[in-house]
């Protein structure tokens, strides 16, 4: 049974699109047919992060309006046969997201895909609400920082009350916390919120902790989901998170300050 | 079984004190009243109250009274509080005898029945930022944390068996006896019946502790539980 997963946060710039790309690629690498949809109409980024910006012909809004069909809009990823990207319009805005059109598209996608990742825009308005409305699962991307935590709390509240599952009194959306841009050294110094602090405030299970990593910037610049970079701590942390999402046990890595060897001290962190 | 030929019914009837008929300003006043609501007064039945009016004793007087009131579209139908002689005279003028009624002072509208006690409103899930809960006419009990940016409002008391990090407004409809209880005071704002304190104004030594907040002499006081 296909699962709709929304990647949301409330706060902007915390790593939703990076996470959507990494998660979708990670699930595809595990053999699941996955599509990742960009809901950020007018400010589309998913195509850039996925490296397919030069192959966009038709988009999500075209399909919702019936100007094109799914097959014309879906872009197959060159690195993995299981991975597909559904870009959105750059020229329109979020008013173009009609709920019944979105529902129709999702129902059609459910016929052929195992996982449908919805990359939500920031905020709590129409775009974000539409992205979370049909979700079965949610990944709340949060930075260990006070404003991000506050906004995540808000979006969790909205998910619990305004999703379709909530409106229909069905089993609630499965909500997970993903802590991104975590810097264990700064946490140890008391400059940054620790995992337990965030957990105490948000009271939702932690899916994973992604360390702050320069590889993320490299990944977006090259249009390669960071999970393909097997050397990078962020990439490895995403792989762990995907495994946990699929029900496996993984120990939390990259959450303690690195013990610096002499050479590391000399040459800085990797 | 023979059904009753005559059935009982209740009517509201205007009562005019007999003495008023002799008052020169009475007709003027009556005319003014009728002008204001003519339909109300048209053919309205009137009973003449004879209490303390011994001089009304002859049938002709009752007939004259009836004529007078007829001029103002009123229908004199009977008398009350008359002596037996007066009742006889009234009867001769074809007026009925009504049982004496106590004067009804204008009554204040019946007090609304005290609202039936409502069970307290119970919330067991964390109250997230941006959520507003209003427990109308009752207490509010929360058995989880209340996030910053969340608002709890109750006409009664507020109990938070968890960290209170948002706002709590008890006695929202004016009940100065309402109280706020929490396991961990980290509130952004607390209020009872409109008097409030913001986070900065809360005593620093109570932050993070289980407390009770009440209104004493119109001031919010915080005591350790």
Short mmCIF file of C-alpha atoms in Angstrom, two decimals:
data_model
loop_
_atom_site.label_atom_id
_atom_site.label_comp_id
_atom_site.label_asym_id
_atom_site.label_seq_id
_atom_site.Cartn_x
_atom_site.Cartn_y
_atom_site.Cartn_z
CA UNK A 1 0.00 0.00 0.00
CA UNK A 2 1.56 3.30 -1.11
CA UNK A 3 2.52 5.69 1.63
CA UNK A 4 2.35 9.47 1.40
CA UNK A 5 5.11 11.11 3.46
CA UNK A 6 5.22 14.86 3.98
CA UNK A 7 8.52 16.56 4.80
CA UNK A 8 7.65 19.77 6.60
CA UNK A 9 8.93 22.11 9.30
CA UNK A 10 7.06 25.40 9.57
CA UNK A 11 10.38 27.22 9.63
CA UNK A 12 12.12 27.99 6.36
CA UNK A 13 15.65 27.00 5.47
CA UNK A 14 16.05 24.11 7.90
CA UNK A 15 16.62 21.36 5.34
CA UNK A 16 13.24 20.20 4.02
CA UNK A 17 14.25 19.96 0.40
CA UNK A 18 17.65 18.49 1.26
CA UNK A 19 15.82 15.92 3.37
CA UNK A 20 13.13 15.20 0.76
CA UNK A 21 15.82 14.58 -1.84
CA UNK A 22 17.95 12.46 0.48
CA UNK A 23 15.01 10.46 1.75
CA UNK A 24 13.57 9.79 -1.68
CA UNK A 25 16.95 8.71 -2.98
CA UNK A 26 17.57 6.63 0.14
CA UNK A 27 14.27 4.77 -0.25
CA UNK A 28 14.96 4.21 -3.93
CA UNK A 29 18.39 2.81 -3.08
CA UNK A 30 16.62 0.35 -0.79
CA UNK A 31 14.59 -0.88 -3.75
CA UNK A 32 11.33 1.03 -3.25
CA UNK A 33 9.73 2.85 -6.16
CA UNK A 34 9.67 6.45 -4.94
CA UNK A 35 8.49 9.78 -6.28
CA UNK A 36 9.33 13.11 -4.69
CA UNK A 37 6.93 16.01 -5.38
CA UNK A 38 7.74 19.70 -5.04
CA UNK A 39 4.85 21.57 -3.35
CA UNK A 40 6.73 24.88 -3.21
CA UNK A 41 4.93 26.44 -6.16
CA UNK A 42 6.65 29.58 -7.39
CA UNK A 43 9.83 28.96 -5.40
CA UNK A 44 10.75 25.56 -6.70
CA UNK A 45 14.05 24.07 -5.57
CA UNK A 46 13.57 20.35 -5.67
CA UNK A 47 14.55 20.15 -9.34
CA UNK A 48 17.85 21.90 -8.55
CA UNK A 49 18.65 19.71 -5.56
CA UNK A 50 17.83 16.60 -7.58
CA UNK A 51 19.89 17.80 -10.54
CA UNK A 52 17.10 17.64 -13.11
CA UNK A 53 16.40 21.34 -13.66
CA UNK A 54 17.37 21.11 -17.31
CA UNK A 55 14.83 18.40 -18.04
CA UNK A 56 11.65 20.04 -16.75
CA UNK A 57 8.93 20.23 -19.40
CA UNK A 58 5.61 19.81 -17.62
CA UNK A 59 5.00 20.24 -13.92
CA UNK A 60 2.66 19.45 -11.02
CA UNK A 61 0.39 22.41 -11.79
CA UNK A 62 0.11 21.40 -15.45
CA UNK A 63 -1.05 17.95 -14.38
CA UNK A 64 -3.49 19.32 -11.77
CA UNK A 65 -5.03 21.54 -14.43
CA UNK A 66 -5.19 18.69 -16.93
CA UNK A 67 -2.80 20.32 -19.39
CA UNK A 68 -0.49 17.30 -19.26
CA UNK A 69 -0.59 13.80 -17.90
CA UNK A 70 1.61 12.28 -15.21
CA UNK A 71 3.92 10.48 -17.60
CA UNK A 72 4.73 13.71 -19.40
CA UNK A 73 5.64 15.47 -16.15
CA UNK A 74 7.46 12.82 -14.13
CA UNK A 75 11.24 12.88 -14.52
CA UNK A 76 13.16 9.68 -14.07
CA UNK A 77 16.37 10.03 -12.09
CA UNK A 78 19.50 9.10 -14.03
CA UNK A 79 21.18 7.50 -11.04
CA UNK A 80 18.45 5.11 -9.91
CA UNK A 81 15.56 3.45 -11.78
CA UNK A 82 13.32 3.55 -8.72
CA UNK A 83 13.54 7.29 -8.27
CA UNK A 84 11.25 9.86 -9.91
CA UNK A 85 10.92 13.59 -9.52
CA UNK A 86 7.71 15.61 -9.95
CA UNK A 87 8.71 19.26 -10.26
CA UNK A 88 6.34 22.16 -9.77
CA UNK A 89 5.70 25.41 -11.57
CA UNK A 90 8.00 28.37 -11.12
CA UNK A 91 5.73 30.88 -12.82
CA UNK A 92 2.59 30.23 -10.77
CA UNK A 93 2.06 30.47 -7.01
CA UNK A 94 0.49 28.36 -4.28
CA UNK A 95 -3.05 29.39 -5.15
CA UNK A 96 -2.67 27.08 -8.13
CA UNK A 97 -2.70 24.08 -5.79
CA UNK A 98 -6.30 22.87 -5.92
CA UNK A 99 -7.00 20.30 -3.27
CA UNK A 100 -9.15 18.04 -5.45
CA UNK A 101 -6.55 18.16 -8.22
CA UNK A 102 -3.81 17.24 -5.75
CA UNK A 103 -5.95 14.38 -4.45
CA UNK A 104 -6.50 13.08 -7.95
CA UNK A 105 -2.78 13.16 -8.74
CA UNK A 106 -1.85 11.43 -5.49
CA UNK A 107 -4.42 8.69 -6.06
CA UNK A 108 -2.95 8.06 -9.49
CA UNK A 109 0.61 8.00 -8.16
CA UNK A 110 -0.38 5.54 -5.45
CA UNK A 111 -1.11 2.98 -8.15
CA UNK A 112 2.53 2.68 -9.21
CA UNK A 113 4.69 4.02 -6.39
CA UNK A 114 5.59 2.63 -2.95
CA UNK A 115 6.48 6.00 -1.44
CA UNK A 116 5.31 9.49 -2.34
CA UNK A 117 7.45 12.16 -0.67
CA UNK A 118 5.84 15.60 -0.50
CA UNK A 119 8.39 18.39 -0.14
CA UNK A 120 6.42 21.08 1.67
CA UNK A 121 7.04 24.82 1.43
CA UNK A 122 7.79 26.75 4.62
CA UNK A 123 4.94 28.38 6.53
CA UNK A 124 1.48 27.34 7.63
CA UNK A 125 -0.58 28.69 4.78
CA UNK A 126 -2.26 27.06 1.82
CA UNK A 127 0.86 25.53 0.28
CA UNK A 128 2.05 23.90 3.48
CA UNK A 129 -1.46 22.78 4.45
CA UNK A 130 -2.04 21.19 1.05
CA UNK A 131 1.29 19.37 1.26
CA UNK A 132 0.44 17.84 4.63
CA UNK A 133 -3.27 17.23 4.09
CA UNK A 134 -3.03 13.80 2.47
CA UNK A 135 -0.07 12.52 4.49
CA UNK A 136 0.12 9.11 6.15
CA UNK A 137 3.49 9.93 7.70
CA UNK A 138 5.31 13.15 8.44
CA UNK A 139 8.95 14.04 8.92
CA UNK A 140 9.32 17.27 10.89
CA UNK A 141 12.66 18.79 9.99
CA UNK A 142 14.00 20.86 12.89
CA UNK A 143 17.23 22.68 13.60
CA UNK A 144 18.44 22.58 17.21
CA UNK A 145 17.56 26.23 17.55
CA UNK A 146 14.73 27.98 19.39
CA UNK A 147 12.79 29.48 16.49
CA UNK A 148 12.91 26.27 14.51
CA UNK A 149 11.67 24.29 17.51
CA UNK A 150 8.81 26.73 18.09
CA UNK A 151 7.75 26.57 14.45
CA UNK A 152 8.00 22.79 14.39
CA UNK A 153 5.72 22.65 17.41
CA UNK A 154 3.22 24.76 15.52
CA UNK A 155 3.27 22.62 12.42
CA UNK A 156 2.89 19.46 14.53
CA UNK A 157 -0.22 20.99 16.06
CA UNK A 158 -1.57 21.73 12.61
CA UNK A 159 -0.82 18.22 11.40
CA UNK A 160 -2.68 16.78 14.35
CA UNK A 161 -5.78 18.82 13.65
CA UNK A 162 -5.96 19.68 9.95
CA UNK A 163 -4.78 16.65 8.09
CA UNK A 164 -7.36 14.55 6.27
CA UNK A 165 -6.79 11.77 8.77
CA UNK A 166 -7.57 14.16 11.63
CA UNK A 167 -10.68 15.49 9.90
CA UNK A 168 -11.98 12.00 9.24
CA UNK A 169 -11.05 10.69 12.67
CA UNK A 170 -8.79 8.05 11.13
CA UNK A 171 -5.58 6.76 12.78
CA UNK A 172 -3.38 9.82 13.16
CA UNK A 173 -0.50 10.79 10.91
CA UNK A 174 2.71 9.05 11.97
CA UNK A 175 4.90 11.97 13.01
CA UNK A 176 8.72 11.74 13.26
CA UNK A 177 11.34 14.29 14.22
CA UNK A 178 14.47 14.74 12.14
CA UNK A 179 17.04 16.99 13.73
CA UNK A 180 19.26 18.60 11.10
CA UNK A 181 22.42 20.75 11.18
CA UNK A 182 23.33 19.24 14.52
CA UNK A 183 26.75 20.25 15.83
CA UNK A 184 27.77 18.03 18.73
CA UNK A 185 30.74 20.28 19.62
CA UNK A 186 28.53 23.32 20.01
CA UNK A 187 26.03 21.32 22.01
CA UNK A 188 28.85 20.25 24.34
CA UNK A 189 29.81 23.90 24.75
CA UNK A 190 26.22 24.74 25.60
CA UNK A 191 25.76 26.93 22.53
CA UNK A 192 23.19 24.72 20.87
CA UNK A 193 20.09 22.81 21.99
CA UNK A 194 20.78 19.13 22.69
CA UNK A 195 18.72 16.27 21.30
CA UNK A 196 17.04 15.70 24.65
CA UNK A 197 16.10 19.37 24.93
CA UNK A 198 14.36 19.28 21.57
CA UNK A 199 12.75 15.95 22.36
CA UNK A 200 11.37 17.26 25.63
CA UNK A 201 9.78 20.27 23.99
CA UNK A 202 8.35 18.52 20.95
CA UNK A 203 7.47 15.11 22.44
CA UNK A 204 7.67 13.16 19.19
CA UNK A 205 9.93 10.19 18.39
CA UNK A 206 13.30 11.00 16.79
CA UNK A 207 13.89 9.49 13.39
CA UNK A 208 17.43 10.74 13.03
CA UNK A 209 20.03 13.40 13.69
CA UNK A 210 21.85 14.82 10.67
CA UNK A 211 25.12 16.52 11.53
CA UNK A 212 26.09 19.89 10.10
CA UNK A 213 28.21 19.02 7.10
CA UNK A 214 29.89 20.85 4.24
CA UNK A 215 28.88 18.00 1.99
CA UNK A 216 25.30 19.30 1.98
CA UNK A 217 26.30 22.48 0.16
CA UNK A 218 28.39 20.46 -2.30
CA UNK A 219 25.43 18.19 -2.86
CA UNK A 220 23.00 21.01 -3.71
CA UNK A 221 25.55 22.69 -5.94
CA UNK A 222 26.02 19.51 -7.94
CA UNK A 223 22.40 18.47 -7.89
CA UNK A 224 23.18 15.19 -6.16
CA UNK A 225 21.09 14.10 -3.16
CA UNK A 226 23.57 13.96 -0.28
CA UNK A 227 22.76 10.34 0.45
CA UNK A 228 24.71 9.37 -2.68
CA UNK A 229 27.83 10.79 -1.02
CA UNK A 230 28.75 7.76 1.06
CA UNK A 231 31.78 9.47 2.60
CA UNK A 232 29.81 12.35 4.07
CA UNK A 233 28.56 12.12 7.68
CA UNK A 234 25.30 13.77 6.60
CA UNK A 235 24.84 11.23 3.83
CA UNK A 236 25.46 8.37 6.21
CA UNK A 237 23.13 9.84 8.80
CA UNK A 238 20.37 10.08 6.19
CA UNK A 239 20.93 6.45 5.25
CA UNK A 240 20.50 5.54 8.93
CA UNK A 241 17.32 7.62 9.13
CA UNK A 242 15.85 5.89 6.09
CA UNK A 243 16.64 2.54 7.66
CA UNK A 244 14.88 3.54 10.87
CA UNK A 245 11.91 4.78 8.84
CA UNK A 246 11.71 1.31 7.29
CA UNK A 247 11.59 -0.21 10.76
CA UNK A 248 15.21 -1.13 11.34
CA UNK A 249 17.23 -0.35 14.45
CA UNK A 250 20.20 1.90 13.97
CA UNK A 251 22.37 3.48 16.59
CA UNK A 252 22.50 7.26 16.53
CA UNK A 253 25.81 8.35 15.00
CA UNK A 254 27.49 11.77 14.88
CA UNK A 255 25.86 12.92 18.09
CA UNK A 256 28.92 13.08 20.31
CA UNK A 257 31.81 15.52 19.93
CA UNK A 258 34.57 14.10 17.80
CA UNK A 259 37.69 13.05 19.61
CA UNK A 260 40.22 14.96 17.66
CA UNK A 261 43.34 13.24 16.52
CA UNK A 262 46.44 15.39 16.16
CA UNK A 263 46.14 15.69 12.41
CA UNK A 264 42.51 16.63 12.60
CA UNK A 265 43.42 19.44 14.96
CA UNK A 266 46.07 20.63 12.55
CA UNK A 267 44.02 20.48 9.41
CA UNK A 268 40.52 21.24 10.65
CA UNK A 269 37.41 19.10 10.36
CA UNK A 270 36.66 17.05 7.25
CA UNK B 1 -68.52 9.49 30.36
CA UNK B 2 -70.03 12.89 29.86
CA UNK B 3 -67.54 15.41 28.66
CA UNK B 4 -67.48 18.71 30.50
CA UNK B 5 -69.65 21.36 28.92
CA UNK B 6 -67.69 24.12 30.53
CA UNK B 7 -63.90 24.20 30.54
CA UNK B 8 -61.56 26.32 32.58
CA UNK B 9 -59.12 28.77 31.04
CA UNK B 10 -56.74 31.47 32.20
CA UNK B 11 -56.82 35.03 30.93
CA UNK B 12 -54.77 38.06 31.58
CA UNK B 13 -57.01 41.05 32.18
CA UNK B 14 -56.22 44.66 32.86
CA UNK B 15 -57.28 45.94 36.22
CA UNK B 16 -58.30 49.56 36.63
CA UNK B 17 -58.74 50.92 40.15
CA UNK B 18 -62.18 52.37 40.42
CA UNK B 19 -60.84 55.54 42.02
CA UNK B 20 -58.90 56.35 38.87
CA UNK B 21 -62.13 56.85 36.96
CA UNK B 22 -62.74 59.97 39.00
CA UNK B 23 -59.28 61.30 38.39
CA UNK B 24 -59.42 64.07 35.78
CA UNK B 25 -56.08 63.18 34.30
CA UNK B 26 -57.04 59.51 33.91
CA UNK B 27 -58.78 59.89 30.59
CA UNK B 28 -55.95 61.96 29.20
CA UNK B 29 -53.39 59.37 30.28
CA UNK B 30 -55.50 56.52 28.99
CA UNK B 31 -55.86 58.21 25.61
CA UNK B 32 -52.13 58.64 25.39
CA UNK B 33 -51.46 54.97 26.20
CA UNK B 34 -53.98 53.80 23.66
CA UNK B 35 -52.51 56.03 21.01
CA UNK B 36 -49.20 54.33 21.53
CA UNK B 37 -50.52 50.82 21.14
CA UNK B 38 -54.08 50.98 19.77
CA UNK B 39 -54.30 47.33 18.80
CA UNK B 40 -53.34 46.18 22.24
CA UNK B 41 -56.17 48.12 23.80
CA UNK B 42 -58.89 47.49 21.24
CA UNK B 43 -61.71 45.51 22.94
CA UNK B 44 -59.35 44.64 25.74
CA UNK B 45 -61.19 43.35 28.79
CA UNK B 46 -60.96 45.40 31.98
CA UNK B 47 -61.81 44.56 35.54
CA UNK B 48 -62.64 47.31 37.99
CA UNK B 49 -60.90 46.99 41.32
CA UNK B 50 -63.27 48.19 44.02
CA UNK B 51 -60.84 47.89 46.92
CA UNK B 52 -61.33 50.91 49.17
CA UNK B 53 -63.92 52.34 46.80
CA UNK B 54 -67.07 52.13 48.85
CA UNK B 55 -68.81 54.85 46.84
CA UNK B 56 -69.23 52.68 43.79
CA UNK B 57 -72.44 51.02 44.87
CA UNK B 58 -75.12 51.51 42.27
CA UNK B 59 -75.68 49.72 39.03
CA UNK B 60 -75.91 53.05 37.13
CA UNK B 61 -72.39 53.92 38.16
CA UNK B 62 -71.07 50.68 36.82
CA UNK B 63 -72.94 51.19 33.59
CA UNK B 64 -71.46 54.68 33.29
CA UNK B 65 -68.01 53.28 33.90
CA UNK B 66 -68.56 50.80 31.16
CA UNK B 67 -69.62 53.56 28.78
CA UNK B 68 -66.58 55.60 29.63
CA UNK B 69 -64.17 52.81 28.97
CA UNK B 70 -66.04 51.92 25.77
CA UNK B 71 -65.12 55.34 24.47
CA UNK B 72 -61.52 54.23 24.70
CA UNK B 73 -62.26 50.90 23.01
CA UNK B 74 -61.99 49.07 26.34
CA UNK B 75 -64.49 46.49 27.43
CA UNK B 76 -65.43 46.51 31.12
CA UNK B 77 -66.27 42.93 31.96
CA UNK B 78 -66.27 42.70 35.71
CA UNK B 79 -65.28 43.87 39.15
CA UNK B 80 -63.10 42.53 41.93
CA UNK B 81 -62.65 43.14 45.65
CA UNK B 82 -66.17 44.41 45.96
CA UNK B 83 -68.48 44.09 48.96
CA UNK B 84 -71.50 41.83 48.50
CA UNK B 85 -73.70 44.90 47.86
CA UNK B 86 -71.29 46.18 45.23
CA UNK B 87 -71.16 42.82 43.57
CA UNK B 88 -74.93 42.76 43.41
CA UNK B 89 -75.00 46.19 41.85
CA UNK B 90 -72.34 45.23 39.36
CA UNK B 91 -74.27 42.11 38.51
CA UNK B 92 -77.29 44.23 37.77
CA UNK B 93 -75.11 46.12 35.31
CA UNK B 94 -74.14 42.78 33.82
CA UNK B 95 -70.63 42.77 35.18
CA UNK B 96 -69.02 39.62 36.46
CA UNK B 97 -67.38 39.18 39.80
CA UNK B 98 -63.72 38.24 39.66
CA UNK B 99 -61.82 36.62 42.48
CA UNK B 100 -59.52 39.03 44.21
CA UNK B 101 -55.95 38.92 42.96
CA UNK B 102 -52.97 40.22 44.80
CA UNK B 103 -51.35 43.11 43.04
CA UNK B 104 -48.48 41.77 41.01
CA UNK B 105 -45.45 43.93 41.43
CA UNK B 106 -43.49 44.02 38.23
CA UNK B 107 -41.20 41.10 38.54
CA UNK B 108 -37.59 41.00 37.61
CA UNK B 109 -37.13 38.41 34.88
CA UNK B 110 -36.77 35.05 36.55
CA UNK B 111 -33.11 34.43 37.25
CA UNK B 112 -31.66 32.12 34.73
CA UNK B 113 -31.41 28.74 36.33
CA UNK B 114 -27.84 28.24 37.45
CA UNK B 115 -26.20 26.44 34.56
CA UNK B 116 -26.00 22.76 35.20
CA UNK B 117 -22.53 21.89 36.46
CA UNK B 118 -20.36 20.93 33.51
CA UNK B 119 -17.72 18.28 33.88
CA UNK B 120 -14.19 19.65 33.60
CA UNK B 121 -12.63 19.62 30.17
CA UNK B 122 -9.77 17.14 29.98
CA UNK B 123 -6.93 17.37 27.47
CA UNK B 124 -4.42 14.54 27.44
CA UNK B 125 -2.26 15.42 24.43
CA UNK B 126 0.46 18.07 24.44
CA UNK B 127 -1.01 21.47 23.67
CA UNK B 128 1.05 22.71 20.75
CA UNK B 129 2.10 26.22 19.91
CA UNK B 130 -0.69 28.20 18.30
CA UNK B 131 -3.44 26.07 19.82
CA UNK B 132 -6.18 27.79 21.78
CA UNK B 133 -8.43 25.86 24.15
CA UNK B 134 -11.44 27.47 25.85
CA UNK B 135 -13.22 25.53 28.58
CA UNK B 136 -16.52 27.36 28.66
CA UNK B 137 -18.29 27.38 32.02
CA UNK B 138 -15.95 24.83 33.55
CA UNK B 139 -12.42 23.86 34.60
CA UNK B 140 -9.64 22.86 32.22
CA UNK B 141 -7.30 19.98 33.02
CA UNK B 142 -4.26 19.24 30.87
CA UNK B 143 -2.18 16.14 31.56
CA UNK B 144 0.68 16.99 29.20
CA UNK B 145 2.96 19.90 28.45
CA UNK B 146 1.68 23.21 27.16
CA UNK B 147 4.01 24.70 24.56
CA UNK B 148 5.05 28.33 24.31
CA UNK B 149 2.58 30.05 22.03
CA UNK B 150 -0.34 27.92 23.21
CA UNK B 151 -3.30 29.43 25.08
CA UNK B 152 -5.42 27.82 27.78
CA UNK B 153 -8.59 29.68 28.69
CA UNK B 154 -11.21 28.57 31.23
CA UNK B 155 -14.14 30.13 33.03
CA UNK B 156 -13.14 27.96 35.98
CA UNK B 157 -9.76 26.72 37.20
CA UNK B 158 -6.84 25.59 35.09
CA UNK B 159 -4.76 22.56 36.08
CA UNK B 160 -1.68 21.59 34.10
CA UNK B 161 -0.08 18.30 35.14
CA UNK B 162 2.96 19.08 33.05
CA UNK B 163 5.07 22.07 32.12
CA UNK B 164 3.06 25.22 31.56
CA UNK B 165 5.04 27.14 28.96
CA UNK B 166 2.25 29.01 27.22
CA UNK B 167 -0.51 31.27 28.49
CA UNK B 168 -3.14 30.36 31.09
CA UNK B 169 -6.21 32.54 31.62
CA UNK B 170 -8.49 31.29 34.39
CA UNK B 171 -11.77 32.84 35.51
CA UNK B 172 -12.14 34.17 32.00
CA UNK B 173 -15.74 35.28 32.59
CA UNK B 174 -14.88 37.15 35.76
CA UNK B 175 -14.67 34.50 38.50
CA UNK B 176 -12.07 35.98 40.86
CA UNK B 177 -11.97 32.74 42.83
CA UNK B 178 -10.52 30.75 39.95
CA UNK B 179 -7.00 29.39 40.30
CA UNK B 180 -4.19 28.10 38.15
CA UNK B 181 -2.24 25.00 39.13
CA UNK B 182 0.77 23.63 37.27
CA UNK B 183 3.56 21.13 37.79
CA UNK B 184 6.20 23.36 36.28
CA UNK B 185 5.84 27.10 36.02
CA UNK B 186 7.39 28.42 32.81
CA UNK B 187 4.38 30.37 31.62
CA UNK B 188 4.47 33.25 29.18
CA UNK B 189 1.47 34.85 30.86
CA UNK B 190 -0.92 33.96 33.66
CA UNK B 191 -4.24 35.63 34.30
CA UNK B 192 -7.19 35.31 36.66
CA UNK B 193 -10.38 37.25 35.93
CA UNK B 194 -8.47 39.67 33.78
CA UNK B 195 -5.58 40.48 36.15
CA UNK B 196 -2.38 39.21 34.61
CA UNK B 197 1.37 38.80 34.98
CA UNK B 198 3.79 38.20 32.15
CA UNK B 199 6.74 35.85 32.36
CA UNK B 200 9.13 38.62 33.39
CA UNK B 201 6.93 39.55 36.32
CA UNK B 202 6.75 36.06 37.77
CA UNK B 203 8.97 35.57 40.83
CA UNK B 204 12.22 34.02 39.63
CA UNK B 205 12.40 31.58 42.54
CA UNK B 206 9.14 29.93 41.45
CA UNK B 207 10.19 29.27 37.86
CA UNK B 208 10.27 25.60 37.09
CA UNK B 209 8.37 24.56 40.23
CA UNK B 210 4.90 23.23 40.97
CA UNK B 211 2.80 26.23 41.96
CA UNK B 212 -0.67 27.48 42.60
CA UNK B 213 -1.72 30.94 41.42
CA UNK B 214 -4.66 32.73 43.03
CA UNK B 215 -6.12 36.21 43.23
CA UNK B 216 -5.69 37.59 46.77
CA UNK B 217 -6.82 41.16 47.44
CA UNK B 218 -6.94 41.72 43.71
CA UNK B 219 -3.31 40.70 43.26
CA UNK B 220 -2.02 37.52 41.67
CA UNK B 221 -0.11 35.52 44.23
CA UNK B 222 2.00 32.49 43.51
CA UNK B 223 2.52 29.83 46.13
CA UNK B 224 4.60 26.67 45.97
CA UNK B 225 2.51 23.52 45.91
#
